[in-house]
PDB file of C-alpha atoms in Angstrom:
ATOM      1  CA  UNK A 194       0.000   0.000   0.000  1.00 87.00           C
ATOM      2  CA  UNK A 195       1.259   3.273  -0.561  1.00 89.00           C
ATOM      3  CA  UNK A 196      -0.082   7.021  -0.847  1.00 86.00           C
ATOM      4  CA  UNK A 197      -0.670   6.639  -4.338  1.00 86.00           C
ATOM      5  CA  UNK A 198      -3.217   3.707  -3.947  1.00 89.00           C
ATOM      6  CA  UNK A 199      -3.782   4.352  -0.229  1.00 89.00           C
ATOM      7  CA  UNK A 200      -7.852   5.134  -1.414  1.00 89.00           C
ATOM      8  CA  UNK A 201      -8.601   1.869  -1.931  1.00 91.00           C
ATOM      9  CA  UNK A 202      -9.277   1.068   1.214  1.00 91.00           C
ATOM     10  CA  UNK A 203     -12.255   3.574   1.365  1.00 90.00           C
ATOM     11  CA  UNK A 204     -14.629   0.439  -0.474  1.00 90.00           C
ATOM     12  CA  UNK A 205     -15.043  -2.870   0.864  1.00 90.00           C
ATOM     13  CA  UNK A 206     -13.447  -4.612   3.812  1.00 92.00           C
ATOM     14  CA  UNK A 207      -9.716  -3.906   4.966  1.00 94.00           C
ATOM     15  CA  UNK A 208      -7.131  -5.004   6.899  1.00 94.00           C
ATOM     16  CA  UNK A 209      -3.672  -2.877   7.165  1.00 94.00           C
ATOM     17  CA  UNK A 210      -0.210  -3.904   8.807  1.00 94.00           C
ATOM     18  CA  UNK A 211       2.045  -0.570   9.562  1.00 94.00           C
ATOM     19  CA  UNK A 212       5.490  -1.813   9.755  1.00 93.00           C
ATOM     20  CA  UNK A 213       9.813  -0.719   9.757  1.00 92.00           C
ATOM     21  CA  UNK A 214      12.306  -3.569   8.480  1.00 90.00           C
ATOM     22  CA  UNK A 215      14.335  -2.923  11.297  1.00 90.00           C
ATOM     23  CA  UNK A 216      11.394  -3.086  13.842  1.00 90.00           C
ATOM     24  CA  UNK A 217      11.961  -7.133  15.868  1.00 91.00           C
ATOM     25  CA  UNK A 218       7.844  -7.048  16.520  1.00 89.00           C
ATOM     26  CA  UNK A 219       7.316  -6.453  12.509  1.00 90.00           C
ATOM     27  CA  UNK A 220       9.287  -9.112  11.975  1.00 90.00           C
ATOM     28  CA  UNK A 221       7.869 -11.521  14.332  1.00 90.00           C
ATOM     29  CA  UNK A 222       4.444 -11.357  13.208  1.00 90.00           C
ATOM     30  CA  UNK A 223       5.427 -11.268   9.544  1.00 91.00           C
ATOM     31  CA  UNK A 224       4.774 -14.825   8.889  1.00 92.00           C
ATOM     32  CA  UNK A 225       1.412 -14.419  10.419  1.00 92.00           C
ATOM     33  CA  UNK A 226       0.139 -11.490   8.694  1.00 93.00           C
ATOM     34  CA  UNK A 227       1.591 -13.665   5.037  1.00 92.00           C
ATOM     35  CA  UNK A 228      -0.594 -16.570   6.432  1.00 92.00           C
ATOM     36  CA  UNK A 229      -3.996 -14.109   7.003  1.00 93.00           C
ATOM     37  CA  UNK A 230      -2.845 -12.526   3.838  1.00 92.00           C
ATOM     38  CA  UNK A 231      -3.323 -15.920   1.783  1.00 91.00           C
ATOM     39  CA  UNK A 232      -6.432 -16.445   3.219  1.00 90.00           C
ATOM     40  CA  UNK A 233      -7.992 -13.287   2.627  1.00 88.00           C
ATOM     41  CA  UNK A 234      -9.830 -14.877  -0.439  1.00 88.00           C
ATOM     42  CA  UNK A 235     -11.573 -16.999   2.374  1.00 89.00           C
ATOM     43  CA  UNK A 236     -12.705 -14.468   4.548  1.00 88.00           C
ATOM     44  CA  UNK A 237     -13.834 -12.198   2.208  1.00 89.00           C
ATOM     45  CA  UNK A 238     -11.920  -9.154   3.227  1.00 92.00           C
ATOM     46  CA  UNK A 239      -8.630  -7.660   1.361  1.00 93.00           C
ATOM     47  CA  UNK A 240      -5.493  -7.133   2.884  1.00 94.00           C
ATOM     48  CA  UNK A 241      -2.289  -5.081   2.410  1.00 93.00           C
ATOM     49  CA  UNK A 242       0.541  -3.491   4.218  1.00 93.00           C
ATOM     50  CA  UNK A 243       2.920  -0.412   4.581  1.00 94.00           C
ATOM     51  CA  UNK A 244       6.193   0.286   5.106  1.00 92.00           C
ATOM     52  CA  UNK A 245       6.563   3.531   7.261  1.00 91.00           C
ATOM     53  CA  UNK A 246      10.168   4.366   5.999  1.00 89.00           C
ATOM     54  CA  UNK A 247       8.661   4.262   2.310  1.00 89.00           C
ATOM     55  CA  UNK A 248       5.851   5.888   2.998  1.00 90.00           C
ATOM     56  CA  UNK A 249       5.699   8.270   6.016  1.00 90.00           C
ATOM     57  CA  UNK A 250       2.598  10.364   4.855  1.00 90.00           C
ATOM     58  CA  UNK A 251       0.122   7.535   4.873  1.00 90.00           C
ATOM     59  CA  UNK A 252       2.017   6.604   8.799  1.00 89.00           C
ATOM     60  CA  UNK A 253       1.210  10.203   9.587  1.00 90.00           C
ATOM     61  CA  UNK A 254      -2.482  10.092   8.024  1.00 91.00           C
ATOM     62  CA  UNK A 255      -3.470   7.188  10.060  1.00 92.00           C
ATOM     63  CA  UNK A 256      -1.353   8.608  13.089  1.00 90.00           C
ATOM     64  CA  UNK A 257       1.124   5.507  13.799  1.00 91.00           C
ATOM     65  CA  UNK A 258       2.567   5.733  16.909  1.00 87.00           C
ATOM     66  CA  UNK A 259       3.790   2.642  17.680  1.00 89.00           C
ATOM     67  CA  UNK A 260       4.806  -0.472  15.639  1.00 90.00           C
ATOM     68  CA  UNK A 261       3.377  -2.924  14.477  1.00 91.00           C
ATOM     69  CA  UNK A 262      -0.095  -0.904  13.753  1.00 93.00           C
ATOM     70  CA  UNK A 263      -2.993  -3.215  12.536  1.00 94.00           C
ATOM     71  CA  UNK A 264      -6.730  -1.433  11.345  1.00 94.00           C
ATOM     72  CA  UNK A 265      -9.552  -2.573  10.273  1.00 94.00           C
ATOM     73  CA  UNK A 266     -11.332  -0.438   7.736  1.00 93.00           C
ATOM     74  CA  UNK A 267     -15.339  -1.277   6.501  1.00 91.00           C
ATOM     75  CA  UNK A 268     -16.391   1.246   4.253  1.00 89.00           C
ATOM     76  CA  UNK A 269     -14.419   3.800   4.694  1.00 88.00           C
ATOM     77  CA  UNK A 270     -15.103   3.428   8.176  1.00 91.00           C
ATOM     78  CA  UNK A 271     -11.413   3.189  10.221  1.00 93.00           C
ATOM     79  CA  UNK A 272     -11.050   1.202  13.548  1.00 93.00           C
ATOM     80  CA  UNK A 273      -7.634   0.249  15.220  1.00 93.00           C
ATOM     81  CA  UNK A 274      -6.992  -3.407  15.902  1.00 93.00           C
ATOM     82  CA  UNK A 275      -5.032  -3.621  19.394  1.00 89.00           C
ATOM     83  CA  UNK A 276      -4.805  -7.351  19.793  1.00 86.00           C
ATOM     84  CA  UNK A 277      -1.852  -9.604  18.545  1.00 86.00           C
ATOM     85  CA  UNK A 278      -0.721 -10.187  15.303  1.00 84.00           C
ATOM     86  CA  UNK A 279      -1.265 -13.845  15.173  1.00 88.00           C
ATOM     87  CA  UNK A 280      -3.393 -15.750  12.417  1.00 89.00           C
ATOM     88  CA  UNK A 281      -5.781 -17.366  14.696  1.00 91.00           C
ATOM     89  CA  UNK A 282      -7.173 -14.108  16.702  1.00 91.00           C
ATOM     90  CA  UNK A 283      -7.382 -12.118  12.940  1.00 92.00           C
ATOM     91  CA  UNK A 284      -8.981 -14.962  11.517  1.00 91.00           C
ATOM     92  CA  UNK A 285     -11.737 -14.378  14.754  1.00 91.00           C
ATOM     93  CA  UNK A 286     -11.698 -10.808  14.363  1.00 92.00           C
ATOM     94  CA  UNK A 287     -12.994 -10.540  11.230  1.00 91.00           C
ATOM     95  CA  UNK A 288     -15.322 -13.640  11.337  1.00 91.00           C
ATOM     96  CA  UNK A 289     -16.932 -13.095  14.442  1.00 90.00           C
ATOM     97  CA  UNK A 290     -17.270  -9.721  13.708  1.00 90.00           C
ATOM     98  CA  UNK A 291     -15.489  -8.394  16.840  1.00 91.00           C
ATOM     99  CA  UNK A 292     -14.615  -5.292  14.774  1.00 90.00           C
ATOM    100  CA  UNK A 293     -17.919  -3.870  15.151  1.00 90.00           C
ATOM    101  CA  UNK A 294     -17.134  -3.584  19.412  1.00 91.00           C
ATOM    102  CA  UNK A 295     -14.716  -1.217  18.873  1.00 91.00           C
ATOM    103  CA  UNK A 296     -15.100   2.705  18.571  1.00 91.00           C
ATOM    104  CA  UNK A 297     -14.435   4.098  15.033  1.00 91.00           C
ATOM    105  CA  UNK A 298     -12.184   6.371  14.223  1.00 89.00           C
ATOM    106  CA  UNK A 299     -14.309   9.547  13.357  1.00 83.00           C
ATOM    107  CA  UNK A 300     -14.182  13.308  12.994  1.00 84.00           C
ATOM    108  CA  UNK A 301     -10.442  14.563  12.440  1.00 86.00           C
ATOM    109  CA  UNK A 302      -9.170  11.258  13.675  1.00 86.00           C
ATOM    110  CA  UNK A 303     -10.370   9.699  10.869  1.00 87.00           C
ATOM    111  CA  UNK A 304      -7.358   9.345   8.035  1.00 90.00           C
ATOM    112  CA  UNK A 305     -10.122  10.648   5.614  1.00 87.00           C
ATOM    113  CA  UNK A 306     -10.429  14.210   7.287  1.00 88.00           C
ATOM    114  CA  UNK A 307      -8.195  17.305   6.040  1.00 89.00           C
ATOM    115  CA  UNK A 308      -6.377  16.999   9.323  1.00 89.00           C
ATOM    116  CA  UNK A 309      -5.134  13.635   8.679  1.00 89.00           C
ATOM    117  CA  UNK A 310      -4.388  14.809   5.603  1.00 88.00           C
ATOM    118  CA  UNK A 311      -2.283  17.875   6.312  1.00 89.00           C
ATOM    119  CA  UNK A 312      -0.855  15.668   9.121  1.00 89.00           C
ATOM    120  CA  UNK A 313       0.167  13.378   6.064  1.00 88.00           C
ATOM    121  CA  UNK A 314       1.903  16.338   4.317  1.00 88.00           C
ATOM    122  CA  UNK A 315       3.688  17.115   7.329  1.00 88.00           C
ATOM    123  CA  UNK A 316       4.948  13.241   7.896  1.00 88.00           C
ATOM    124  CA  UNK A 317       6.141  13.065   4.398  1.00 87.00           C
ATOM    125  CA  UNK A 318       8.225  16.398   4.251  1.00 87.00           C
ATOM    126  CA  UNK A 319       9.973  15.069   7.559  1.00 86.00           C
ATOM    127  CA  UNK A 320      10.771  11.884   5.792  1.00 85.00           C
ATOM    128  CA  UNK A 321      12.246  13.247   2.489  1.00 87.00           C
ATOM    129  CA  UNK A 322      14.138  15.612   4.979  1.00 88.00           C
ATOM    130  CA  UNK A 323      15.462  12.333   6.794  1.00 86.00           C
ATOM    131  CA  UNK A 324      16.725  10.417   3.325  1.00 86.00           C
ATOM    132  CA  UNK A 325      17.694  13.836   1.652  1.00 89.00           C
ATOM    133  CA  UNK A 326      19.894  13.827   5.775  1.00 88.00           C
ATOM    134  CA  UNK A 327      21.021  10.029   5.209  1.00 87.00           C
ATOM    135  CA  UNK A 328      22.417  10.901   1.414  1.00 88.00           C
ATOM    136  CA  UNK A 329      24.539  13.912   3.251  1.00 88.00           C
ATOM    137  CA  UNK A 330      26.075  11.979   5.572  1.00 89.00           C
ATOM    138  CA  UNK A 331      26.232   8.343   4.517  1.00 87.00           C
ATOM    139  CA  UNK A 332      26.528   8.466   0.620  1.00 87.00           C
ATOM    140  CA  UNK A 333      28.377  11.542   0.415  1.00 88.00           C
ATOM    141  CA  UNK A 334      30.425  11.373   3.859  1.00 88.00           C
ATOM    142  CA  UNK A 335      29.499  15.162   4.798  1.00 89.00           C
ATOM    143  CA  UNK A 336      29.651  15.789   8.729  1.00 91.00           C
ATOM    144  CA  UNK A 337      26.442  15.623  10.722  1.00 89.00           C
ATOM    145  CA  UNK A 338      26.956  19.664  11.624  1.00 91.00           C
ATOM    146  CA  UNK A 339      27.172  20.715   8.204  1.00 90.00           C
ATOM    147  CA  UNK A 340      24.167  18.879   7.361  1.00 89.00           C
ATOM    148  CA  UNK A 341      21.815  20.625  10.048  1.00 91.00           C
ATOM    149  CA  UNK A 342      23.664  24.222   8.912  1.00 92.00           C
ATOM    150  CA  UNK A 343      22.461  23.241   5.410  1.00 90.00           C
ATOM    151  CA  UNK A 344      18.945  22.673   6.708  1.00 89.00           C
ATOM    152  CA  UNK A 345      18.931  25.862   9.005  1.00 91.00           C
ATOM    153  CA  UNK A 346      19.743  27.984   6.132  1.00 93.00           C
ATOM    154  CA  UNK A 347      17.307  26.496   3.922  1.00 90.00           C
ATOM    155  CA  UNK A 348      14.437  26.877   6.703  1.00 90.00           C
ATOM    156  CA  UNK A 349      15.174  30.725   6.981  1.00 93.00           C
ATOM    157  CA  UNK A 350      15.647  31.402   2.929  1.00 94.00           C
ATOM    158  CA  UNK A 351      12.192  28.968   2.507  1.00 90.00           C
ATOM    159  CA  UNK A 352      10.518  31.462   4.989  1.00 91.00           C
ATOM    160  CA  UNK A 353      11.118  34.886   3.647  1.00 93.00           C
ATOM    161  CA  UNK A 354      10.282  33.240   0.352  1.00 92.00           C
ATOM    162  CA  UNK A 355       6.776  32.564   1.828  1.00 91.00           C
ATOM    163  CA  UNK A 356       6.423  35.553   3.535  1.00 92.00           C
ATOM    164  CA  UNK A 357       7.369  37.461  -0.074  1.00 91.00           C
ATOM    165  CA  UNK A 358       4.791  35.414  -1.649  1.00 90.00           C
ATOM    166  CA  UNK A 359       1.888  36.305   0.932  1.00 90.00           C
ATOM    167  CA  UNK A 360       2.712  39.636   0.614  1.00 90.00           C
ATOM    168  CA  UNK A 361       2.348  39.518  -3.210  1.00 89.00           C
ATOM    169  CA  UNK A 362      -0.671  37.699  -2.553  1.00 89.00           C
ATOM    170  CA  UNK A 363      -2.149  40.180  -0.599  1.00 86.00           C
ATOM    171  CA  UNK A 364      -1.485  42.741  -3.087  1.00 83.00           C
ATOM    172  CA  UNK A 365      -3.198  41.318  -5.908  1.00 85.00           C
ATOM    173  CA  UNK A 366      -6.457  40.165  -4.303  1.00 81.00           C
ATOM    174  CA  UNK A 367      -6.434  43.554  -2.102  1.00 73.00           C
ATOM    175  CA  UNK A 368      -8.921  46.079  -4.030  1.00 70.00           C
ATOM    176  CA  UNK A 369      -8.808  49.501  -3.374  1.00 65.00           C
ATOM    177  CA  UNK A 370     -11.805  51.789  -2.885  1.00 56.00           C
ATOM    178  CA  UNK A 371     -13.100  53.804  -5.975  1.00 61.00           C
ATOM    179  CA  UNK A 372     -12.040  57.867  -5.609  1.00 59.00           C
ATOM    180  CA  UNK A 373     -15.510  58.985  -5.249  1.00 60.00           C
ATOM    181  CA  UNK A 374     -16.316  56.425  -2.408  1.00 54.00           C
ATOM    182  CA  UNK A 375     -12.990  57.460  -0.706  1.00 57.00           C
ATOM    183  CA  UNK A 376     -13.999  60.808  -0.925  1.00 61.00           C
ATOM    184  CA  UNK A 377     -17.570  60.415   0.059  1.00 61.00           C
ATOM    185  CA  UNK A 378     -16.457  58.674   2.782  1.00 61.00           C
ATOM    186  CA  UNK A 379     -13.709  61.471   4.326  1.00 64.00           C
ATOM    187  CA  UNK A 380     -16.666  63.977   3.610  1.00 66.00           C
ATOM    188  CA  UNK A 381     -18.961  61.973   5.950  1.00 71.00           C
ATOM    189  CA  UNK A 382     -16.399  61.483   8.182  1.00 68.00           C
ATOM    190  CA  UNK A 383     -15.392  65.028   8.432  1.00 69.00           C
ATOM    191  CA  UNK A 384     -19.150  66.194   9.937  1.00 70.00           C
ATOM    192  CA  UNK A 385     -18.526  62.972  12.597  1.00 71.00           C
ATOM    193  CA  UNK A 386     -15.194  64.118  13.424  1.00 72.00           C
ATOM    194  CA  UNK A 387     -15.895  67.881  13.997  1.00 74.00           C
ATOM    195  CA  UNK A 388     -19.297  66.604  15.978  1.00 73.00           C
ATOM    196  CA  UNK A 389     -17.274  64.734  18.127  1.00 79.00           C
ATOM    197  CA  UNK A 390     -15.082  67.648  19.044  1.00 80.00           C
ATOM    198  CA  UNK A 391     -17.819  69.397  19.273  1.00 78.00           C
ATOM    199  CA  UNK A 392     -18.928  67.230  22.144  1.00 80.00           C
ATOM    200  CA  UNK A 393     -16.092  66.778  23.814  1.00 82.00           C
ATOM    201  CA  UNK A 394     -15.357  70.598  24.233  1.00 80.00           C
ATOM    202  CA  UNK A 395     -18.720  71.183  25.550  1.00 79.00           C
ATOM    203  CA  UNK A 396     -18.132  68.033  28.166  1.00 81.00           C
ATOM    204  CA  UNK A 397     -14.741  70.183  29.101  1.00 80.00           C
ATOM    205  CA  UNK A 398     -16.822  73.065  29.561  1.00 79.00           C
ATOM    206  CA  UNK A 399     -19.515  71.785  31.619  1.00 79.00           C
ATOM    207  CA  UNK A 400     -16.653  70.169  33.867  1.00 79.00           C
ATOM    208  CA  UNK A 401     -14.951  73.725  34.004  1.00 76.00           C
ATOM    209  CA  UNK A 402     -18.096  75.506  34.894  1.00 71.00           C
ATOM    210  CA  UNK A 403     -18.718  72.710  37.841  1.00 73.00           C
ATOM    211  CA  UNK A 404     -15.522  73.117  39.163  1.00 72.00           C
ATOM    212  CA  UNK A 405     -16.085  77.190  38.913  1.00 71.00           C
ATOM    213  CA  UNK A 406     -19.237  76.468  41.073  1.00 70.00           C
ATOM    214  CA  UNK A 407     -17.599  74.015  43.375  1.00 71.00           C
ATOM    215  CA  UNK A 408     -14.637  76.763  44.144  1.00 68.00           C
ATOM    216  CA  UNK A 409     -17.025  79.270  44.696  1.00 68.00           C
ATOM    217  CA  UNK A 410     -19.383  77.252  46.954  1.00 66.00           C
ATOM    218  CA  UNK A 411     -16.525  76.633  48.827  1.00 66.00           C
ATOM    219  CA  UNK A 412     -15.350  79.821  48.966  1.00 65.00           C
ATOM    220  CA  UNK A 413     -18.588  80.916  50.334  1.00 61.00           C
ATOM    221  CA  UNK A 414     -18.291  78.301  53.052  1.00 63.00           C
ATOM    222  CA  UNK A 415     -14.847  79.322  54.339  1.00 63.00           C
ATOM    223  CA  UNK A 416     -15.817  82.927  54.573  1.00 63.00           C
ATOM    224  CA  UNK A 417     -18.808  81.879  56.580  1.00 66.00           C
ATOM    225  CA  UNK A 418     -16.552  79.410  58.797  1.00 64.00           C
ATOM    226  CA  UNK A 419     -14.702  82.792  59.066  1.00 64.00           C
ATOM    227  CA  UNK A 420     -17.318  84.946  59.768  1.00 63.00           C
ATOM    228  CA  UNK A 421     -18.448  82.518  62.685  1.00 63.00           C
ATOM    229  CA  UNK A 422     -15.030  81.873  63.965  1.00 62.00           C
ATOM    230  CA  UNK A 423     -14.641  86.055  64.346  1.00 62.00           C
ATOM    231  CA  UNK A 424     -17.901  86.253  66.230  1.00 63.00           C
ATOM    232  CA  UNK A 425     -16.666  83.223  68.491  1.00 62.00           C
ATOM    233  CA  UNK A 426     -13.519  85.154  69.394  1.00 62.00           C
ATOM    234  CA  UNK A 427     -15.723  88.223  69.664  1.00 63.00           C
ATOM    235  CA  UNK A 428     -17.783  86.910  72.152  1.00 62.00           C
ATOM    236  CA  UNK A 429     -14.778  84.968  74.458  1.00 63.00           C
ATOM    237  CA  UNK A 430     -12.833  88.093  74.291  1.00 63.00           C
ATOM    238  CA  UNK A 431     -16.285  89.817  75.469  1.00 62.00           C
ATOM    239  CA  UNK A 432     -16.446  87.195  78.251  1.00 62.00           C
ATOM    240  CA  UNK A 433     -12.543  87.246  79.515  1.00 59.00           C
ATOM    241  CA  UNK A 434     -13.359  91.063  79.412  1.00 57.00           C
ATOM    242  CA  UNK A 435     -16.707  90.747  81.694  1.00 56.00           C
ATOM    243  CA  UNK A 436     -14.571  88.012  84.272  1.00 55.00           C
ATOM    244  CA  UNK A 437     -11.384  90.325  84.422  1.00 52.00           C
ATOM    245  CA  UNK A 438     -13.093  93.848  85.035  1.00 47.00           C
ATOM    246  CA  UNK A 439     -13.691  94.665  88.767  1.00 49.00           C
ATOM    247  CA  UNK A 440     -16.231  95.018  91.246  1.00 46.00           C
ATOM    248  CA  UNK A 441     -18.662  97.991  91.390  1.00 44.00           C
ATOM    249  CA  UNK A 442     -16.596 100.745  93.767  1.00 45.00           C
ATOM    250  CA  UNK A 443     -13.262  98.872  93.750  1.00 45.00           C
ATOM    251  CA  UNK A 444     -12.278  99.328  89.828  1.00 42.00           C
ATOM    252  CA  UNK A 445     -12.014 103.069  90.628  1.00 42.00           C
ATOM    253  CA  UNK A 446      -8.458 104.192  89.859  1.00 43.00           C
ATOM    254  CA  UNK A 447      -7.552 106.559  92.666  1.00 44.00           C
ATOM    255  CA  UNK A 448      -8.162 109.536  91.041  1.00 42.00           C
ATOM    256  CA  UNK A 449     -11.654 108.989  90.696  1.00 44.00           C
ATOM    257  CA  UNK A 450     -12.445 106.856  93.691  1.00 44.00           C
ATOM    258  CA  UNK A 451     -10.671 108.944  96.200  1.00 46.00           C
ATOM    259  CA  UNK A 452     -12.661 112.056  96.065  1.00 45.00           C
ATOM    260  CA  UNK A 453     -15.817 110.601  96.843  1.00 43.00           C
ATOM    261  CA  UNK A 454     -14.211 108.039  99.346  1.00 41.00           C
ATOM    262  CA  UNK A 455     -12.908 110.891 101.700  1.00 46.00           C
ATOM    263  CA  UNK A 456     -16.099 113.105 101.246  1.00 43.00           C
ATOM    264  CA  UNK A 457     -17.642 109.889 102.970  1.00 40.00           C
ATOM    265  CA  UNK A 458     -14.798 109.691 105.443  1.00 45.00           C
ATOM    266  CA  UNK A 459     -15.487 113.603 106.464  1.00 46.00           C
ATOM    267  CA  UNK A 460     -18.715 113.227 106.338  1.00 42.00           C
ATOM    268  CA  UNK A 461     -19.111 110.222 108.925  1.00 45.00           C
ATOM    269  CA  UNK A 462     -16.549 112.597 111.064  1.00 46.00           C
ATOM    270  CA  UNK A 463     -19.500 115.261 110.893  1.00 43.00           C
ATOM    271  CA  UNK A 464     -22.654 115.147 113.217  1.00 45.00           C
ATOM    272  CA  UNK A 465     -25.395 113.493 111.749  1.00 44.00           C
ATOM    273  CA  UNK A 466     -27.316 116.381 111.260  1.00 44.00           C
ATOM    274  CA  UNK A 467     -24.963 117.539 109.274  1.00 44.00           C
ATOM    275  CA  UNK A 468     -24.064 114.763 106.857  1.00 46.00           C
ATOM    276  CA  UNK A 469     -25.991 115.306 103.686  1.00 45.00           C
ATOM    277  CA  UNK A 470     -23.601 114.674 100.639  1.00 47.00           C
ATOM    278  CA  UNK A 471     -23.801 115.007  97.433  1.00 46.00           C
ATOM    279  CA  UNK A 472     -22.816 111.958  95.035  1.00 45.00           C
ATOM    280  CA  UNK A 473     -22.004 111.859  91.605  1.00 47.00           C
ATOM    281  CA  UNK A 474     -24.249 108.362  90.901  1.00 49.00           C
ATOM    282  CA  UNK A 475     -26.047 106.606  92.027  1.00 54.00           C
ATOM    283  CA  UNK A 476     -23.810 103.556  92.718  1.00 52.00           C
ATOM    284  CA  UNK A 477     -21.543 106.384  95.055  1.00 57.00           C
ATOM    285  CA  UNK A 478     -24.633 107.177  96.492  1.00 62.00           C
ATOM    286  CA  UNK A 479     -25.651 103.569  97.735  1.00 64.00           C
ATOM    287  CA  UNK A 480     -21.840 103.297  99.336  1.00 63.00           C
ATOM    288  CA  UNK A 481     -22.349 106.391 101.047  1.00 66.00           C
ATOM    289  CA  UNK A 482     -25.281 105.701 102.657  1.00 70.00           C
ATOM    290  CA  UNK A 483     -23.894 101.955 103.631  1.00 73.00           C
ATOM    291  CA  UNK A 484     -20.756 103.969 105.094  1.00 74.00           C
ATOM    292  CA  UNK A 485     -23.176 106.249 106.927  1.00 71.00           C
ATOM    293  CA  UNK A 486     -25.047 103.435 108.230  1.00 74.00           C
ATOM    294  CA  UNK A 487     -21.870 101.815 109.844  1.00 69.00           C
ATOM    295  CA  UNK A 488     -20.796 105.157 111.166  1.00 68.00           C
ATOM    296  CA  UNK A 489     -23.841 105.251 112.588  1.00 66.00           C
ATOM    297  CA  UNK A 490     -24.225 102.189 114.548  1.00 67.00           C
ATOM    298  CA  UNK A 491     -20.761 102.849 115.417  1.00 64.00           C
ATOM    299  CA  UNK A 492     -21.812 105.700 117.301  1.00 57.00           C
ATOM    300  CA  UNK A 493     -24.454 104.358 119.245  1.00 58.00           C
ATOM    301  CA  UNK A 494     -22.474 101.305 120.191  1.00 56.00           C
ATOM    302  CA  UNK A 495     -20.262 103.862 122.005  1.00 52.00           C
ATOM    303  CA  UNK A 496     -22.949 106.103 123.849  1.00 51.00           C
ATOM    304  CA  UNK A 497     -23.085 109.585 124.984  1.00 48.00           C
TER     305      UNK A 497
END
C-alpha cells in the first residue's frame, strides 16, 4: 500500500499492517500477517501493508505511533486493531465480527479528514528531509553539523520566500476603494469628526463651569466658617473682658475713687445732722449711705 493507492481502502473490507524492516515485533508477526494474507480470499476481506520508511505520509495520516499498527477499515469506516498479530485471533476478528465492538475512528481522527491529511503532508516532508539527511552523511560522507547548517539555512531562505509570496498575494487580491467612495467617505467622516469635538469641548466646559461652582461654593463656606469663627472670638474676648473687670466701687483708679471716698470719710466725722452729701451716681450714692449706716451704729455702740 502506498499514498498513491492508499484510497482503496475507502470500499469494501480492509485489513492494514504498519510496519519498519528494522522493527523485531514487525518481523515476528510477519509470517502471520503472510498466512492471514493468503487467506484473505476466504474471509472475504482484502489485505495489504505499509512500510513507514517508504511511505511516512500515509504513517502520519493514520497517526502511527507505535509499531506494528494493525486497522480494520469497513467502508471507509477506520477502527484500530489492538490485539496480537497472530493468524488465529485475525482470523476471529474478522469472522466473528469483533470489529464492530470497537469505537471508530471519526471526525479529524479519521485518516479521511483534512487533518489527517495535512498531518500526512507534514509526515512526508519530515521523511524526504530524513533520506535527503542520510544521502549527506552516509553516501556523500558530509559531517552531521554541516548537514543541520544546510537545513537551518534552507528553513530561513524557505521562509522569507513565503512571507514574499503572501505579501504579493495580498497585493493582488487587495482592491482599493473607488475615488468617489474614498472621498464620500472622508466627507462623511469630516461632519462625525468635527461633531465629536464638538462634544467633547462642551463636556470640558460643563466640567470647568462645575468646578467654577464648586470653588465658589466653597469659597462661600470658608468665609462663613470665618465669619463665625470672628464672632466666636468676639464673644470669648467679650467674656474674659466681663470676668477680668472689677467690682462695682473697687475698679475706681484713685483719682476717681478717692474724692468721693474721703467726702464719705469727712462726712461720717461730721454730726449726723450735718451729713448730707452730694454723690455723683447713684452707685456712690448707695456706698455712702452703707458707710453712713456703719458710722452710725458705730456711734451708738459707744454712747453719749
Amino acid at each position: 500500500m502506498t499514498a498513491s493507492n492508499w484510497t482503496l481502502v475507502m470500499e469494501g473490507e480492509w485489513m492494514l499492517k504498519f510496519y519498519a524492516p528494522w522493527c523485531p515485533s514487525c518481523q515476528q508477526t510477519d509470517s502471520e500477517w503472510e498466512t492471514f494474507a493468503k487467506n484473505g480470499e476466504v474471509l472475504h476481506i482484502s489485505v495489504g501493508k505499509v512500510d513507514v520508511i517508504q511511505e511516512p505520509g500515509l504513517s502520519g495520516r493514520f497517526f502511527v505511533t507505535t509499531l506494528p499498527a494493525f486497522f480494520h477499515a469497513k467502508d471507509g469506516i477506520f477502527r484500530r486493531y489492538r490485539g496480537p498479530g497472530v493468524y488465529e485471533d485475525l482470523q476471529n476478528y474478522i469472522l466473528e465480527k469483533k470489529w464492530q465492538s470497537v469505537e471508530p475512528l471519526t471526525g479529524w481522527k479519521s485518516p479521511a479528514s483534512l487533518t489527517m491529511s495535512g498531518m500526512a503532508g507534514l509526515f512526508s516532508i519530515s521523511g524526504k528531509i530524513w533520506h535527503l539527511h542520510n544521502y549527506f552523511t552516509v553516501t556523500l560522507g558530509i559531517p552531521a553539523w554541516c548537514s543541520y547548517i544546510f537545513f537551518v539555512m534552507a528553513t530561513l531562505i524557505f521562509g522569507l520566500f513565503m512571507g514574499l509570496v503572501l505579501v504579493v498575494i495580498s497585493e493582488c487580491f487587495y482592491i482599493p476603494l473607488p475615488r468617489r467612495l474614498s472621498e464620500h467617505a472622508e466627507q462623511t467622516q469630516r461632519p462625525e469628526d468635527a461633531h465629536k469635538a464638538e462634544q467633547l469641548q462642551d463636556a470640558e466646559e460643563e466640567k470647568e463651569d462645575s468646578n467654577e461652582e464648586e470653588n465658589k461654593d466653597s469659597l462661600v463656606d470658608d468665609d462663613e466658617e470665618k465669619e463665625d469663627l470672628g464672632d466666636e472670638e468676639e464673644a470669648e474676648e467679650d467674656e474674659e473682658e466681663d470676668s477680668s473687670a472689677p467690682p462695682v466701687g473697687e475698679g475706681r483708679n484713685d483719682t476717681q475713687g478717692q474724692g468721693p471716698l474721703r467726702e464719705v470719710q469727712q462726712v461720717g466725722e461730721l454730726e449726723p445732722e450735718e451729713q448730707v452729701p452730694v454723690w455723683p451716681s447713684s452707685v456712690h450714692a448707695e456706698v455712702a449711705e452703707d458707710t453712713l449706716r456703719q458710722r452710725k451704729n458705730q456711734h451708738a455702740d459707744k454712747g453719749p
